[in-house]
Short mmCIF file of N, CA and C in Angstrom, two decimals:
data_model
loop_
_atom_site.label_atom_id
_atom_site.label_comp_id
_atom_site.label_asym_id
_atom_site.label_seq_id
_atom_site.Cartn_x
_atom_site.Cartn_y
_atom_site.Cartn_z
N MET D 1393 40.41 58.09 77.55
CA MET D 1393 41.71 58.63 77.18
C MET D 1393 42.64 57.47 76.87
N ALA D 1394 43.39 57.61 75.81
CA ALA D 1394 44.38 56.61 75.42
C ALA D 1394 45.76 57.26 75.45
N TRP D 1395 46.78 56.41 75.47
CA TRP D 1395 48.17 56.87 75.51
C TRP D 1395 48.96 56.18 74.41
N LEU D 1396 49.89 56.91 73.83
CA LEU D 1396 50.81 56.37 72.84
C LEU D 1396 52.13 56.07 73.53
N LEU D 1397 52.59 54.82 73.39
CA LEU D 1397 53.87 54.41 73.94
C LEU D 1397 54.82 54.08 72.80
N ALA D 1398 56.07 54.47 72.96
CA ALA D 1398 57.13 54.14 72.00
C ALA D 1398 58.19 53.38 72.78
N GLU D 1399 58.41 52.12 72.38
CA GLU D 1399 59.40 51.27 73.06
C GLU D 1399 59.15 51.26 74.58
N ASP D 1400 57.88 51.06 74.97
CA ASP D 1400 57.44 50.93 76.37
C ASP D 1400 57.48 52.22 77.18
N GLN D 1401 57.65 53.38 76.55
CA GLN D 1401 57.64 54.66 77.25
C GLN D 1401 56.46 55.49 76.76
N VAL D 1402 55.67 56.05 77.68
CA VAL D 1402 54.57 56.93 77.30
C VAL D 1402 55.15 58.19 76.68
N VAL D 1403 54.69 58.51 75.44
CA VAL D 1403 55.21 59.71 74.78
C VAL D 1403 54.14 60.77 74.55
N ALA D 1404 52.85 60.37 74.51
CA ALA D 1404 51.80 61.35 74.23
C ALA D 1404 50.42 60.81 74.55
N SER D 1405 49.49 61.74 74.80
CA SER D 1405 48.09 61.36 74.85
C SER D 1405 47.66 61.05 73.42
N LEU D 1406 46.61 60.24 73.28
CA LEU D 1406 46.24 59.78 71.95
C LEU D 1406 44.73 59.81 71.75
N GLU D 1407 44.32 60.47 70.67
CA GLU D 1407 42.94 60.41 70.23
C GLU D 1407 42.85 59.28 69.20
N ILE D 1408 41.72 58.58 69.16
CA ILE D 1408 41.57 57.47 68.23
C ILE D 1408 40.39 57.74 67.30
N ALA D 1409 40.67 57.74 66.00
CA ALA D 1409 39.64 57.92 64.98
C ALA D 1409 39.42 56.56 64.32
N SER D 1410 38.39 55.85 64.77
CA SER D 1410 38.15 54.52 64.23
C SER D 1410 37.00 54.50 63.23
N GLY D 1411 36.05 55.40 63.38
CA GLY D 1411 34.92 55.45 62.46
C GLY D 1411 35.28 56.15 61.17
N ARG D 1412 34.52 55.86 60.13
CA ARG D 1412 34.79 56.45 58.81
C ARG D 1412 34.76 57.97 58.85
N ARG D 1413 33.76 58.54 59.49
CA ARG D 1413 33.63 60.00 59.57
C ARG D 1413 34.80 60.61 60.34
N GLU D 1414 35.17 60.00 61.46
CA GLU D 1414 36.30 60.50 62.25
C GLU D 1414 37.60 60.45 61.46
N ARG D 1415 37.81 59.34 60.75
CA ARG D 1415 39.04 59.21 59.95
C ARG D 1415 39.07 60.24 58.83
N ARG D 1416 37.92 60.46 58.19
CA ARG D 1416 37.87 61.41 57.08
C ARG D 1416 38.19 62.82 57.55
N LYS D 1417 37.68 63.21 58.72
CA LYS D 1417 37.92 64.55 59.24
C LYS D 1417 39.35 64.71 59.75
N GLY D 1418 39.84 63.73 60.49
CA GLY D 1418 41.21 63.80 60.99
C GLY D 1418 41.47 65.10 61.73
N LEU D 1419 42.50 65.82 61.32
CA LEU D 1419 42.89 67.08 61.96
C LEU D 1419 42.44 68.31 61.17
N ILE D 1420 41.61 68.11 60.16
CA ILE D 1420 41.16 69.22 59.32
C ILE D 1420 40.39 70.23 60.17
N GLY D 1421 40.72 71.50 59.99
CA GLY D 1421 40.03 72.58 60.68
C GLY D 1421 40.59 72.92 62.05
N ARG D 1422 41.49 72.11 62.56
CA ARG D 1422 42.08 72.40 63.87
C ARG D 1422 43.28 73.32 63.71
N SER D 1423 43.61 74.02 64.79
CA SER D 1423 44.81 74.87 64.75
C SER D 1423 46.00 74.18 65.38
N GLY D 1424 45.82 72.96 65.89
CA GLY D 1424 46.89 72.18 66.49
C GLY D 1424 46.32 70.96 67.18
N ILE D 1425 47.19 70.16 67.78
CA ILE D 1425 46.76 68.99 68.54
C ILE D 1425 47.73 68.76 69.69
N GLU D 1426 47.16 68.50 70.84
CA GLU D 1426 47.97 68.06 71.99
C GLU D 1426 48.09 66.55 71.84
N GLY D 1427 49.27 66.03 71.80
CA GLY D 1427 49.44 64.59 71.65
C GLY D 1427 49.38 64.17 70.19
N ALA D 1428 48.63 63.08 69.93
CA ALA D 1428 48.60 62.51 68.58
C ALA D 1428 47.22 61.97 68.27
N LEU D 1429 47.01 61.66 66.99
CA LEU D 1429 45.75 61.10 66.51
C LEU D 1429 46.05 59.81 65.76
N LEU D 1430 45.39 58.73 66.15
CA LEU D 1430 45.52 57.44 65.47
C LEU D 1430 44.36 57.29 64.50
N LEU D 1431 44.68 57.07 63.22
CA LEU D 1431 43.69 56.80 62.19
C LEU D 1431 43.75 55.31 61.89
N GLU D 1432 42.80 54.57 62.43
CA GLU D 1432 42.78 53.12 62.22
C GLU D 1432 42.33 52.80 60.80
N ARG D 1433 42.80 51.66 60.31
CA ARG D 1433 42.45 51.18 58.97
C ARG D 1433 42.70 52.26 57.90
N THR D 1434 43.89 52.85 57.94
CA THR D 1434 44.27 53.93 57.02
C THR D 1434 45.68 53.67 56.51
N ARG D 1435 45.87 53.82 55.19
CA ARG D 1435 47.20 53.62 54.61
C ARG D 1435 47.88 54.91 54.18
N SER D 1436 47.08 55.95 53.92
CA SER D 1436 47.66 57.22 53.49
C SER D 1436 46.78 58.37 53.98
N VAL D 1437 47.36 59.56 53.99
CA VAL D 1437 46.64 60.74 54.46
C VAL D 1437 46.92 61.92 53.53
N HIS D 1438 46.15 62.98 53.73
CA HIS D 1438 46.39 64.25 53.02
C HIS D 1438 46.33 65.36 54.06
N THR D 1439 46.80 66.54 53.67
CA THR D 1439 46.74 67.68 54.58
C THR D 1439 45.97 68.84 53.98
N PHE D 1440 45.09 68.56 53.02
CA PHE D 1440 44.26 69.61 52.43
C PHE D 1440 43.31 70.14 53.50
N GLY D 1441 43.25 71.46 53.63
CA GLY D 1441 42.38 72.08 54.63
C GLY D 1441 42.98 72.14 56.02
N MET D 1442 44.23 71.74 56.15
CA MET D 1442 44.87 71.78 57.47
C MET D 1442 45.61 73.09 57.66
N ARG D 1443 45.74 73.51 58.91
CA ARG D 1443 46.35 74.79 59.24
C ARG D 1443 47.79 74.68 59.71
N PHE D 1444 48.32 73.47 59.77
CA PHE D 1444 49.68 73.29 60.28
C PHE D 1444 50.28 72.03 59.67
N ALA D 1445 51.60 71.96 59.69
CA ALA D 1445 52.32 70.79 59.18
C ALA D 1445 52.23 69.67 60.21
N ILE D 1446 52.27 68.43 59.72
CA ILE D 1446 52.17 67.28 60.61
C ILE D 1446 53.28 66.26 60.34
N ASP D 1447 53.56 65.49 61.37
CA ASP D 1447 54.37 64.29 61.24
C ASP D 1447 53.41 63.13 61.06
N VAL D 1448 53.76 62.20 60.20
CA VAL D 1448 52.92 61.03 59.92
C VAL D 1448 53.76 59.78 60.12
N ALA D 1449 53.27 58.88 60.96
CA ALA D 1449 53.92 57.58 61.17
C ALA D 1449 52.99 56.51 60.63
N HIS D 1450 53.43 55.82 59.58
CA HIS D 1450 52.67 54.70 59.01
C HIS D 1450 53.06 53.44 59.78
N CYS D 1451 52.05 52.70 60.26
CA CYS D 1451 52.31 51.53 61.09
C CYS D 1451 51.70 50.27 60.48
N ASP D 1452 52.36 49.13 60.74
CA ASP D 1452 51.84 47.85 60.28
C ASP D 1452 50.80 47.32 61.29
N ALA D 1453 50.33 46.11 61.09
CA ALA D 1453 49.29 45.54 61.94
C ALA D 1453 49.75 45.37 63.39
N GLU D 1454 51.05 45.27 63.63
CA GLU D 1454 51.58 45.13 64.99
C GLU D 1454 52.03 46.46 65.59
N MET D 1455 51.71 47.57 64.90
CA MET D 1455 52.07 48.93 65.33
C MET D 1455 53.56 49.19 65.28
N ARG D 1456 54.27 48.50 64.39
CA ARG D 1456 55.68 48.83 64.14
C ARG D 1456 55.69 49.90 63.05
N VAL D 1457 56.50 50.94 63.26
CA VAL D 1457 56.54 52.07 62.33
C VAL D 1457 57.27 51.64 61.05
N LEU D 1458 56.58 51.83 59.93
CA LEU D 1458 57.15 51.51 58.62
C LEU D 1458 57.85 52.72 58.00
N ARG D 1459 57.26 53.89 58.24
CA ARG D 1459 57.81 55.12 57.66
C ARG D 1459 57.33 56.32 58.46
N VAL D 1460 58.19 57.31 58.62
CA VAL D 1460 57.82 58.58 59.25
C VAL D 1460 58.13 59.68 58.26
N SER D 1461 57.18 60.60 58.10
CA SER D 1461 57.41 61.73 57.20
C SER D 1461 56.75 62.97 57.79
N THR D 1462 57.20 64.13 57.32
CA THR D 1462 56.60 65.40 57.70
C THR D 1462 55.90 65.95 56.48
N MET D 1463 54.64 66.35 56.66
CA MET D 1463 53.85 66.86 55.55
C MET D 1463 53.40 68.29 55.83
N PRO D 1464 53.74 69.24 54.93
CA PRO D 1464 53.19 70.58 55.08
C PRO D 1464 51.69 70.57 54.73
N ALA D 1465 51.01 71.63 55.06
CA ALA D 1465 49.58 71.74 54.73
C ALA D 1465 49.38 71.66 53.22
N ASN D 1466 48.23 71.17 52.83
CA ASN D 1466 47.78 71.10 51.43
C ASN D 1466 48.63 70.19 50.55
N ARG D 1467 48.94 69.02 51.07
CA ARG D 1467 49.69 68.02 50.32
C ARG D 1467 48.96 66.68 50.34
N LEU D 1468 49.24 65.86 49.36
CA LEU D 1468 48.70 64.51 49.28
C LEU D 1468 49.82 63.54 49.60
N GLY D 1469 49.63 62.73 50.64
CA GLY D 1469 50.64 61.76 51.04
C GLY D 1469 50.54 60.50 50.20
N ARG D 1470 51.59 59.73 50.20
CA ARG D 1470 51.55 58.46 49.47
C ARG D 1470 51.38 57.32 50.47
N PRO D 1471 50.67 56.28 50.05
CA PRO D 1471 50.47 55.15 50.97
C PRO D 1471 51.79 54.43 51.25
N ALA D 1472 51.84 53.80 52.42
CA ALA D 1472 53.01 53.01 52.78
C ALA D 1472 52.64 51.54 52.63
N ARG D 1473 53.44 50.81 51.91
CA ARG D 1473 53.19 49.38 51.70
C ARG D 1473 53.16 48.66 53.05
N GLY D 1474 52.08 47.92 53.29
CA GLY D 1474 51.93 47.16 54.52
C GLY D 1474 51.32 47.94 55.68
N ALA D 1475 51.05 49.24 55.47
CA ALA D 1475 50.47 50.05 56.55
C ALA D 1475 49.04 49.63 56.84
N ARG D 1476 48.70 49.63 58.12
CA ARG D 1476 47.33 49.33 58.56
C ARG D 1476 46.73 50.49 59.34
N SER D 1477 47.59 51.42 59.79
CA SER D 1477 47.12 52.60 60.50
C SER D 1477 48.15 53.71 60.37
N VAL D 1478 47.71 54.91 60.71
CA VAL D 1478 48.57 56.09 60.63
C VAL D 1478 48.41 56.87 61.92
N ILE D 1479 49.51 57.39 62.41
CA ILE D 1479 49.48 58.28 63.57
C ILE D 1479 49.96 59.65 63.11
N GLU D 1480 49.15 60.67 63.43
CA GLU D 1480 49.47 62.04 63.07
C GLU D 1480 49.77 62.85 64.33
N ALA D 1481 50.72 63.76 64.22
CA ALA D 1481 51.07 64.67 65.32
C ALA D 1481 51.61 65.95 64.70
N GLU D 1482 51.70 67.00 65.50
CA GLU D 1482 52.28 68.24 64.99
C GLU D 1482 53.72 67.98 64.55
N ALA D 1483 54.12 68.67 63.49
CA ALA D 1483 55.47 68.49 62.93
C ALA D 1483 56.53 68.68 64.01
N GLY D 1484 57.49 67.76 64.04
CA GLY D 1484 58.59 67.80 64.99
C GLY D 1484 58.40 66.88 66.18
N ASN D 1485 57.16 66.48 66.44
CA ASN D 1485 56.90 65.64 67.62
C ASN D 1485 57.46 64.23 67.48
N MET D 1486 57.36 63.63 66.31
CA MET D 1486 57.86 62.25 66.16
C MET D 1486 59.36 62.20 66.49
N ARG D 1487 60.11 63.16 66.01
CA ARG D 1487 61.55 63.21 66.31
C ARG D 1487 61.76 63.42 67.80
N ARG D 1488 61.00 64.35 68.39
CA ARG D 1488 61.13 64.62 69.82
C ARG D 1488 60.80 63.39 70.66
N TRP D 1489 59.84 62.58 70.21
CA TRP D 1489 59.43 61.37 70.92
C TRP D 1489 60.33 60.18 70.62
N GLY D 1490 61.23 60.33 69.66
CA GLY D 1490 62.13 59.22 69.30
C GLY D 1490 61.48 58.19 68.41
N VAL D 1491 60.42 58.58 67.70
CA VAL D 1491 59.71 57.65 66.81
C VAL D 1491 60.35 57.71 65.43
N THR D 1492 60.92 56.59 65.00
CA THR D 1492 61.57 56.48 63.70
C THR D 1492 61.13 55.15 63.06
N GLU D 1493 61.54 54.94 61.84
CA GLU D 1493 61.25 53.66 61.18
C GLU D 1493 61.75 52.51 62.06
N GLY D 1494 60.89 51.53 62.30
CA GLY D 1494 61.24 50.38 63.11
C GLY D 1494 60.82 50.49 64.57
N THR D 1495 60.44 51.67 65.03
CA THR D 1495 60.01 51.83 66.42
C THR D 1495 58.75 51.02 66.67
N GLN D 1496 58.71 50.34 67.79
CA GLN D 1496 57.51 49.58 68.18
C GLN D 1496 56.63 50.49 69.03
N LEU D 1497 55.42 50.76 68.52
CA LEU D 1497 54.46 51.58 69.24
C LEU D 1497 53.43 50.70 69.92
N GLU D 1498 52.78 51.28 70.93
CA GLU D 1498 51.72 50.58 71.64
C GLU D 1498 50.66 51.58 72.02
N ILE D 1499 49.41 51.14 72.02
CA ILE D 1499 48.29 51.97 72.44
C ILE D 1499 47.79 51.43 73.77
N ARG D 1500 47.70 52.30 74.77
CA ARG D 1500 47.12 51.91 76.06
C ARG D 1500 45.85 52.72 76.26
N ARG D 1501 44.78 52.01 76.54
CA ARG D 1501 43.50 52.69 76.76
C ARG D 1501 43.16 52.74 78.23
#
């Protein structure tokens, strides 16, 4: 089990998709997610085949948030310049957790 921290505060449990197959599947086919999903080595995402809207946080190599957006189902996201990973969560969670552009995130395993 991993945890997502924002500015040194635990905000959510975290699933990690590091393999190609895991990253490709992401949240497709699920009806929701408790916590968040980290897609390593990913610059952009899509929501085709998803059943719910998501918040997307694009992060640089140091896990600083470059951009946060909300994507409805069946959309193609655009890559974020300098992004090295993406964190996905149910829509509204990033705001609730206080995650905005510039937030320093951390992964604890």
